[in-house]
Amino acid sequence: MVKTTVSVIKADVGSFPGHSRTHPKLLEVAARRLKEAEGSTIIDSYVTHCGDDLELIMTHTKGEDNEEIHKLAWDIFMECAELAKEMKLYGAGQDLLADAFSGNVKGMGPGVAEMEFEERGSDPVLVFMADKTEPGAWNYFLYKIFADPFSTSGLVIDPSMHQGFTFEVHDVMEKRRILFNTPEESYSLLAYIGAPSRYVIKYVRKKDGTVGASTSTQRLNLMAGRYVGKDDPVMVVRAQSGFPAVGEVIDPFRTPILVAGWMRGSHHGPFMPVGVGDANCTAFDGPPRVICLGFQVNNGKLIGPADMFDDPAFDRVRDRCCELSDVLRAHGPFEPHRLSLEEMEYTTLPGVEKQFKDRWEDLPE
Ligand code: F6R
Ligand code: MG
Ligand code: MG
């Protein structure tokens, strides 16, 4: 049976005003280019944005890490970056770290979440896209969705989920990976993923290997060796019939948790779920936002999208995010609003410290 691949590839190639949102002209060009590729390179596509990140959602039969698919995305980002430069949009081309494509967009700036699967009789897929935060932001939610029986009742009630899931965790600093089985190794898993700036869940699979979730793990600053904004991750999750239900997948987003990112990629802030119409960063360049588009995948065709957080059930978490923003913003330049010194190494702060390095004197013994 032919397998379907869902590829979500994203990049910030310029925005307006400042780092707040993608310009509609860029969305138009990207959507047109993907439409032209439908029927040849890809089966179906959908283009959107979350804040200043241009999001390409594609379906095809070529599997993960396919050169043709990655080149298609890269060429679109390059064309949109050119347009952004012409329009003098802000940060035009910022996430494109290389001058020329070399086989795979991973390591070249764009974020990538892909999964290949045999379509079930009916296959609901949820695509999450975030702005002003880092890939580890998904850790908390993936744990709640696939491993917390107090959140996903199916883990307890549904015999097809009772055996639990396997989490593939990447150490983005040491470039290594490890697998943890839940529920039996839940505590060990949490020991790592509770430090989301370093340990990032890449995949969640059923114990027979069937993929349930896939995320982008690229950390731009580590790749570029300098501050280039946060990575603004994406994630694809399959739902229902042996996986958590759609409602179980999105319910954890009703809890306002704090993530790293926000202004200058240097602050903790609440992760606010919003409808696509509100996927624009405003207050203090945020707060960090997440959107979720729901599709049914039908022989590679994308039926949808449904704008999952455009719903009054998520109004209260948005209010609570604003309250948390007030508490954090009151700290001004102080931790824990500002990230820890270790995390600030990947921001523009070392540039300031450099100016004072010769003014420090040793204390007398
Ligand atoms: C965060 C982000 C923005 C910028 C901020 C300063 O990921 O993109 O918060 O860091 O607006 O931007 P520059 O340094 O371009 O003036
Ligand atoms: Mg930007
Ligand atoms: Mg962004």
Tab-separated table of C-alpha atoms and ligand atoms in Angstrom:
chain	number	residue	atom	x	y	z
A	1	MET	CA	0.000	0.000	0.000
A	2	VAL	CA	1.260	3.482	-0.919
A	3	LYS	CA	2.160	5.490	2.145
A	4	THR	CA	1.277	9.141	2.602
A	5	THR	CA	3.803	11.668	3.897
A	6	VAL	CA	2.816	14.905	5.616
A	7	SER	CA	5.634	17.481	5.507
A	8	VAL	CA	5.403	20.760	7.375
A	9	ILE	CA	8.324	23.037	6.528
A	10	LYS	CA	8.562	26.587	7.846
A	11	ALA	CA	10.817	29.621	7.833
A	12	ASP	CA	10.769	33.280	8.769
A	13	VAL	CA	11.759	34.978	5.520
A	14	GLY	CA	10.565	38.489	6.399
A	15	SER	CA	7.637	40.089	8.154
A	16	PHE	CA	5.754	43.307	8.906
A	17	PRO	CA	5.788	45.434	10.943
A	18	GLY	CA	8.981	44.235	12.613
A	19	HIS	CA	8.759	40.577	13.615
A	20	SER	CA	4.962	40.493	14.052
A	21	ARG	CA	3.391	38.773	11.021
A	22	THR	CA	3.957	37.406	7.521
A	23	HIS	CA	2.800	39.661	4.675
A	24	PRO	CA	-0.180	38.354	2.628
A	25	LYS	CA	1.845	38.780	-0.592
A	26	LEU	CA	4.336	36.174	0.641
A	27	LEU	CA	1.504	33.804	1.564
A	28	GLU	CA	0.048	34.300	-1.925
A	29	VAL	CA	3.317	33.509	-3.717
A	30	ALA	CA	3.938	30.432	-1.539
A	31	ALA	CA	0.377	29.136	-2.034
A	32	ARG	CA	0.623	29.639	-5.819
A	33	ARG	CA	3.963	27.801	-6.089
A	34	LEU	CA	2.644	24.846	-4.087
A	35	LYS	CA	-0.539	24.727	-6.207
A	36	GLU	CA	1.657	24.550	-9.319
A	37	ALA	CA	3.505	21.576	-7.801
A	38	GLU	CA	0.287	19.693	-6.989
A	39	GLY	CA	-0.184	16.644	-9.208
A	40	SER	CA	3.561	16.349	-9.879
A	41	THR	CA	5.854	16.764	-6.845
A	42	ILE	CA	3.131	16.887	-4.191
A	43	ILE	CA	-0.472	15.755	-3.816
A	44	ASP	CA	-1.951	18.611	-1.812
A	45	SER	CA	-0.897	21.689	0.128
A	46	TYR	CA	-1.950	24.438	2.480
A	47	VAL	CA	-0.130	27.669	3.290
A	48	THR	CA	-0.544	29.733	6.437
A	49	HIS	CA	1.512	31.710	8.930
A	50	CYS	CA	2.008	31.876	12.660
A	51	GLY	CA	3.358	35.290	13.561
A	52	ASP	CA	6.353	35.981	11.296
A	53	ASP	CA	6.742	32.343	10.218
A	54	LEU	CA	5.645	31.172	6.779
A	55	GLU	CA	4.242	27.631	7.063
A	56	LEU	CA	4.118	25.175	4.139
A	57	ILE	CA	1.939	22.109	4.730
A	58	MET	CA	2.420	19.492	2.006
A	59	THR	CA	1.319	15.917	1.328
A	60	HIS	CA	3.087	13.490	-1.017
A	61	THR	CA	4.253	9.889	-1.362
A	62	LYS	CA	8.020	10.471	-1.311
A	63	GLY	CA	8.740	9.836	2.383
A	64	GLU	CA	10.619	11.952	4.925
A	65	ASP	CA	13.776	13.900	4.044
A	66	ASN	CA	12.988	13.800	0.348
A	67	GLU	CA	15.290	16.032	-1.710
A	68	GLU	CA	12.612	17.103	-4.210
A	69	ILE	CA	10.179	18.121	-1.450
A	70	HIS	CA	12.840	19.975	0.516
A	71	LYS	CA	14.052	21.752	-2.626
A	72	LEU	CA	10.496	22.817	-3.452
A	73	ALA	CA	10.180	24.375	0.023
A	74	TRP	CA	13.647	25.959	-0.175
A	75	ASP	CA	12.952	27.519	-3.596
A	76	ILE	CA	9.668	28.951	-2.310
A	77	PHE	CA	11.387	30.429	0.753
A	78	MET	CA	14.094	31.943	-1.494
A	79	GLU	CA	11.501	33.497	-3.804
A	80	CYS	CA	9.509	34.851	-0.841
A	81	ALA	CA	12.726	36.206	0.715
A	82	GLU	CA	13.472	38.057	-2.575
A	83	LEU	CA	9.990	39.565	-2.520
A	84	ALA	CA	10.447	40.459	1.159
A	85	LYS	CA	13.711	42.228	0.273
A	86	GLU	CA	12.026	44.175	-2.542
A	87	MET	CA	9.280	45.234	-0.120
A	88	LYS	CA	11.887	46.018	2.572
A	89	LEU	CA	9.995	43.777	4.964
A	90	TYR	CA	11.702	43.228	8.275
A	91	GLY	CA	14.293	40.452	8.626
A	92	ALA	CA	13.998	39.508	4.933
A	93	GLY	CA	15.570	36.074	4.416
A	94	GLN	CA	16.587	35.781	8.093
A	95	ASP	CA	16.088	32.018	8.509
A	96	LEU	CA	17.824	31.029	5.250
A	97	LEU	CA	21.307	30.363	6.573
A	98	ALA	CA	22.776	28.993	3.331
A	99	ASP	CA	23.147	30.566	-0.131
A	100	ALA	CA	22.332	27.421	-2.085
A	101	PHE	CA	20.271	24.275	-1.503
A	102	SER	CA	22.255	21.154	-0.656
A	103	GLY	CA	19.929	18.158	-0.540
A	104	ASN	CA	17.934	18.723	2.666
A	105	VAL	CA	16.668	21.899	4.343
A	106	LYS	CA	17.597	20.522	7.773
A	107	GLY	CA	20.594	22.457	9.041
A	108	MET	CA	19.934	25.243	6.522
A	109	GLY	CA	17.545	27.249	8.717
A	110	PRO	CA	13.958	26.135	8.012
A	111	GLY	CA	12.110	23.988	10.599
A	112	VAL	CA	10.817	20.574	9.485
A	113	ALA	CA	8.270	18.137	10.947
A	114	GLU	CA	7.432	15.163	8.740
A	115	MET	CA	5.719	11.798	9.112
A	116	GLU	CA	5.088	8.927	6.703
A	117	PHE	CA	2.206	6.545	7.394
A	118	GLU	CA	-0.183	4.068	5.878
A	119	GLU	CA	-3.567	5.827	5.872
A	120	ARG	CA	-6.179	4.265	8.117
A	121	GLY	CA	-9.835	4.017	7.072
A	122	SER	CA	-10.074	7.638	8.251
A	123	ASP	CA	-7.039	9.666	9.371
A	124	PRO	CA	-7.433	12.880	11.377
A	125	VAL	CA	-4.185	14.906	11.471
A	126	LEU	CA	-3.530	18.027	13.545
A	127	VAL	CA	-0.807	20.497	12.553
A	128	PHE	CA	0.494	22.762	15.321
A	129	MET	CA	2.562	25.855	14.490
A	130	ALA	CA	4.150	28.228	17.002
A	131	ASP	CA	5.900	31.592	17.017
A	132	LYS	CA	8.339	33.169	19.517
A	133	THR	CA	9.375	29.948	21.213
A	134	GLU	CA	11.684	26.936	20.896
A	135	PRO	CA	11.135	23.286	19.785
A	136	GLY	CA	11.100	21.938	23.368
A	137	ALA	CA	7.841	23.831	23.927
A	138	TRP	CA	6.000	20.745	22.614
A	139	ASN	CA	7.509	18.454	25.295
A	140	TYR	CA	4.951	19.256	27.990
A	141	PHE	CA	2.027	18.840	25.606
A	142	LEU	CA	3.266	15.601	24.013
A	143	TYR	CA	3.706	14.096	27.469
A	144	LYS	CA	0.192	15.163	28.491
A	145	ILE	CA	-1.295	13.879	25.215
A	146	PHE	CA	0.458	10.496	24.938
A	147	ALA	CA	1.490	9.623	28.502
A	148	ASP	CA	-0.674	11.368	31.117
A	149	PRO	CA	-3.743	9.296	32.032
A	150	PHE	CA	-5.192	12.266	33.942
A	151	SER	CA	-5.247	14.170	30.641
A	152	THR	CA	-5.896	11.499	27.968
A	153	SER	CA	-8.611	9.232	29.316
A	154	GLY	CA	-8.109	6.856	26.379
A	155	LEU	CA	-4.826	5.704	27.955
A	156	VAL	CA	-6.969	4.171	30.688
A	157	ILE	CA	-10.235	3.363	28.913
A	158	ASP	CA	-9.284	2.422	25.330
A	159	PRO	CA	-7.735	-1.090	25.050
A	160	SER	CA	-5.931	-0.041	21.823
A	161	MET	CA	-3.923	2.597	23.744
A	162	HIS	CA	-3.468	0.695	26.977
A	163	GLN	CA	0.062	-0.530	26.165
A	164	GLY	CA	1.344	3.068	25.937
A	165	PHE	CA	3.732	4.815	23.531
A	166	THR	CA	7.443	5.188	22.734
A	167	PHE	CA	9.036	8.643	22.848
A	168	GLU	CA	12.131	9.459	20.766
A	169	VAL	CA	14.047	12.234	22.547
A	170	HIS	CA	16.851	14.224	20.925
A	171	ASP	CA	19.663	15.908	22.828
A	172	VAL	CA	20.071	18.997	20.629
A	173	MET	CA	23.372	19.978	22.259
A	174	GLU	CA	25.170	16.624	21.931
A	175	LYS	CA	23.295	15.559	18.744
A	176	ARG	CA	22.256	12.122	20.098
A	177	ARG	CA	18.935	10.366	20.675
A	178	ILE	CA	17.270	7.939	23.091
A	179	LEU	CA	13.965	6.012	23.228
A	180	PHE	CA	11.729	5.821	26.323
A	181	ASN	CA	8.711	3.542	26.684
A	182	THR	CA	5.692	4.816	28.605
A	183	PRO	CA	4.050	4.212	31.001
A	184	GLU	CA	6.908	2.067	32.369
A	185	GLU	CA	9.674	4.678	31.885
A	186	SER	CA	7.584	7.827	32.384
A	187	TYR	CA	9.703	9.146	35.241
A	188	SER	CA	12.937	8.664	33.274
A	189	LEU	CA	11.382	10.401	30.256
A	190	LEU	CA	10.331	13.340	32.436
A	191	ALA	CA	13.832	13.573	33.934
A	192	TYR	CA	15.025	14.640	30.467
A	193	ILE	CA	12.129	16.400	28.757
A	194	GLY	CA	11.601	18.648	31.778
A	195	ALA	CA	14.674	20.501	30.401
A	196	PRO	CA	13.160	21.492	27.042
A	197	SER	CA	15.983	23.790	25.909
A	198	ARG	CA	18.205	20.717	25.487
A	199	TYR	CA	16.014	17.584	25.333
A	200	VAL	CA	13.330	17.660	22.660
A	201	ILE	CA	10.751	15.006	21.778
A	202	LYS	CA	11.164	14.303	18.052
A	203	TYR	CA	8.673	11.459	17.540
A	204	VAL	CA	6.008	9.593	19.481
A	205	ARG	CA	5.175	6.124	18.154
A	206	LYS	CA	2.955	3.220	19.096
A	207	LYS	CA	4.896	0.258	20.447
A	208	ASP	CA	4.546	-1.442	17.022
A	209	GLY	CA	6.359	1.542	15.460
A	210	THR	CA	3.329	3.328	13.960
A	211	VAL	CA	4.017	7.071	14.064
A	212	GLY	CA	1.686	9.287	16.139
A	213	ALA	CA	3.567	12.588	16.399
A	214	SER	CA	6.516	14.323	14.752
A	215	THR	CA	8.095	17.683	15.608
A	216	SER	CA	10.723	20.082	14.302
A	217	THR	CA	13.847	20.100	16.467
A	218	GLN	CA	16.079	22.570	14.642
A	219	ARG	CA	17.761	25.114	16.919
A	220	LEU	CA	18.731	28.022	14.687
A	221	ASN	CA	21.185	29.615	17.073
A	222	LEU	CA	23.132	26.379	17.457
A	223	MET	CA	23.287	26.043	13.659
A	224	ALA	CA	24.174	29.639	12.902
A	225	GLY	CA	26.492	30.109	15.897
A	226	ARG	CA	24.881	33.482	16.545
A	227	TYR	CA	21.492	34.881	17.585
A	228	VAL	CA	18.942	34.614	14.764
A	229	GLY	CA	15.654	34.599	16.677
A	230	LYS	CA	13.918	31.573	18.158
A	231	ASP	CA	13.129	28.473	16.153
A	232	ASP	CA	9.344	28.738	16.252
A	233	PRO	CA	8.594	25.022	15.984
A	234	VAL	CA	5.934	22.945	14.226
A	235	MET	CA	4.385	19.591	15.113
A	236	VAL	CA	2.141	17.029	13.398
A	237	VAL	CA	-0.097	14.723	15.487
A	238	ARG	CA	-2.379	11.890	14.320
A	239	ALA	CA	-5.581	11.391	16.301
A	240	GLN	CA	-8.365	8.861	17.047
A	241	SER	CA	-8.705	5.068	16.676
A	242	GLY	CA	-5.710	3.940	18.730
A	243	PHE	CA	-4.279	7.441	19.146
A	244	PRO	CA	-5.583	10.114	21.539
A	245	ALA	CA	-8.867	11.667	20.331
A	246	VAL	CA	-8.757	15.118	18.686
A	247	GLY	CA	-10.168	16.583	21.892
A	248	GLU	CA	-7.530	14.800	23.990
A	249	VAL	CA	-4.783	16.174	21.744
A	250	ILE	CA	-5.862	19.812	22.079
A	251	ASP	CA	-7.144	19.817	25.676
A	252	PRO	CA	-3.678	20.248	27.332
A	253	PHE	CA	-3.423	23.636	25.581
A	254	ARG	CA	-6.088	24.919	27.994
A	255	THR	CA	-3.344	25.074	30.643
A	256	PRO	CA	-1.202	28.224	30.344
A	257	ILE	CA	2.394	27.029	30.654
A	258	LEU	CA	5.526	29.154	30.382
A	259	VAL	CA	7.918	28.697	27.474
A	260	ALA	CA	11.232	30.270	26.447
A	261	GLY	CA	11.238	32.822	23.626
A	262	TRP	CA	9.087	35.944	23.419
A	263	MET	CA	10.940	39.265	23.070
A	264	ARG	CA	14.457	38.840	21.604
A	265	GLY	CA	14.173	35.082	22.210
A	266	SER	CA	15.303	35.965	25.715
A	267	HIS	CA	12.234	35.741	27.964
A	268	HIS	CA	9.846	33.254	29.467
A	269	GLY	CA	6.240	33.868	28.528
A	270	PRO	CA	2.883	32.063	28.485
A	271	PHE	CA	2.144	29.898	25.432
A	272	MET	CA	-1.133	31.285	24.084
A	273	PRO	CA	-3.352	29.144	21.813
A	274	VAL	CA	-5.091	31.355	19.219
A	275	GLY	CA	-7.146	31.129	16.040
A	276	VAL	CA	-5.290	31.824	12.793
A	277	GLY	CA	-6.810	35.335	12.699
A	278	ASP	CA	-4.961	36.110	15.945
A	279	ALA	CA	-1.678	34.469	14.977
A	280	ASN	CA	0.079	37.840	15.041
A	281	CYS	CA	2.655	38.739	17.658
A	282	THR	CA	1.980	42.095	19.267
A	283	ALA	CA	2.524	42.728	23.009
A	284	PHE	CA	6.289	42.667	23.762
A	285	ASP	CA	6.580	40.826	20.406
A	286	GLY	CA	4.226	38.121	21.688
A	287	PRO	CA	3.133	36.552	23.835
A	288	PRO	CA	4.375	33.266	22.294
A	289	ARG	CA	1.532	31.854	20.210
A	290	VAL	CA	0.372	28.517	18.900
A	291	ILE	CA	-2.201	27.687	16.230
A	292	CYS	CA	-3.633	24.290	15.325
A	293	LEU	CA	-5.149	23.304	11.976
A	294	GLY	CA	-7.127	20.065	11.779
A	295	PHE	CA	-7.394	17.981	8.593
A	296	GLN	CA	-8.690	14.620	7.454
A	297	VAL	CA	-6.120	13.052	5.152
A	298	ASN	CA	-7.838	11.325	2.256
A	299	ASN	CA	-5.443	9.492	-0.105
A	300	GLY	CA	-3.018	12.360	0.406
A	301	LYS	CA	-5.674	15.046	-0.056
A	302	LEU	CA	-6.086	17.469	2.825
A	303	ILE	CA	-9.731	17.805	3.806
A	304	GLY	CA	-9.895	21.014	5.861
A	305	PRO	CA	-8.516	22.951	7.610
A	306	ALA	CA	-10.452	23.447	10.825
A	307	ASP	CA	-9.055	26.272	12.964
A	308	MET	CA	-9.013	24.364	16.272
A	309	PHE	CA	-8.207	27.138	18.776
A	310	ASP	CA	-10.701	29.591	17.234
A	311	ASP	CA	-13.190	28.609	19.898
A	312	PRO	CA	-14.652	30.073	23.118
A	313	ALA	CA	-13.459	26.959	25.007
A	314	PHE	CA	-9.976	28.493	24.713
A	315	ASP	CA	-10.974	32.038	25.800
A	316	ARG	CA	-10.158	31.431	29.451
A	317	VAL	CA	-6.634	30.145	28.798
A	318	ARG	CA	-6.036	33.233	26.676
A	319	ASP	CA	-7.154	35.448	29.589
A	320	ARG	CA	-4.932	33.522	31.975
A	321	CYS	CA	-2.012	33.940	29.554
A	322	CYS	CA	-2.579	37.721	29.677
A	323	GLU	CA	-2.586	37.625	33.502
A	324	LEU	CA	0.641	35.619	33.518
A	325	SER	CA	2.114	38.098	31.022
A	326	ASP	CA	1.440	40.898	33.514
A	327	VAL	CA	3.211	39.023	36.327
A	328	LEU	CA	6.227	38.229	34.176
A	329	ARG	CA	6.458	41.636	32.513
A	330	ALA	CA	6.538	43.256	35.979
A	331	HIS	CA	9.973	41.630	36.426
A	332	GLY	CA	11.359	43.754	33.588
A	333	PRO	CA	14.947	42.637	32.905
A	334	PHE	CA	15.046	40.255	35.900
A	335	GLU	CA	14.941	36.478	35.898
A	336	PRO	CA	12.813	34.383	35.768
A	337	HIS	CA	11.163	36.592	33.108
A	338	ARG	CA	14.548	36.855	31.427
A	339	LEU	CA	16.016	33.433	30.615
A	340	SER	CA	18.796	31.913	32.753
A	341	LEU	CA	22.367	33.002	31.979
A	342	GLU	CA	23.076	29.625	30.371
A	343	GLU	CA	20.220	30.140	27.884
A	344	MET	CA	21.173	33.794	27.342
A	345	GLU	CA	24.440	32.585	25.796
A	346	TYR	CA	22.431	32.082	22.611
A	347	THR	CA	21.014	35.628	22.549
A	348	THR	CA	22.488	39.088	22.031
A	349	LEU	CA	23.516	39.444	25.724
A	350	PRO	CA	27.104	38.141	25.235
A	351	GLY	CA	27.613	41.151	22.936
A	352	VAL	CA	26.896	43.435	25.894
A	353	GLU	CA	29.112	41.423	28.270
A	354	LYS	CA	31.982	41.715	25.784
A	355	GLN	CA	31.937	45.498	26.162
A	356	PHE	CA	32.687	45.146	29.884
A	357	LYS	CA	35.057	42.214	29.905
A	358	ASP	CA	38.148	44.397	30.536
A	359	ARG	CA	36.521	46.427	33.326
A	360	TRP	CA	36.207	43.515	35.739
A	361	GLU	CA	38.894	43.383	38.476
A	362	ASP	CA	39.802	40.396	40.636
A	363	LEU	CA	38.652	40.680	44.275
A	364	PRO	CA	41.441	40.697	46.857
A	365	GLU	CA	42.047	37.201	48.420
B	1	F6R	C1	11.984	37.061	18.754
B	1	F6R	C2	11.978	38.101	17.728
B	1	F6R	C3	11.861	39.515	18.136
B	1	F6R	C4	13.176	40.266	17.959
B	1	F6R	C5	13.082	41.723	18.450
B	1	F6R	C6	14.376	42.510	18.174
B	1	F6R	O1	12.160	35.809	18.203
B	1	F6R	O2	12.110	37.819	16.563
B	1	F6R	O3	11.360	39.642	19.440
B	1	F6R	O4	14.204	39.591	18.643
B	1	F6R	O5	12.029	42.389	17.803
B	1	F6R	O6	14.640	42.423	16.820
B	1	F6R	P1	15.864	43.170	16.111
B	1	F6R	O7	17.107	42.751	16.840
B	1	F6R	O8	15.785	42.658	14.710
B	1	F6R	O9	15.597	44.654	16.230
B	2	MG	MG	11.300	37.422	12.496
B	3	MG	MG	9.043	33.701	14.276
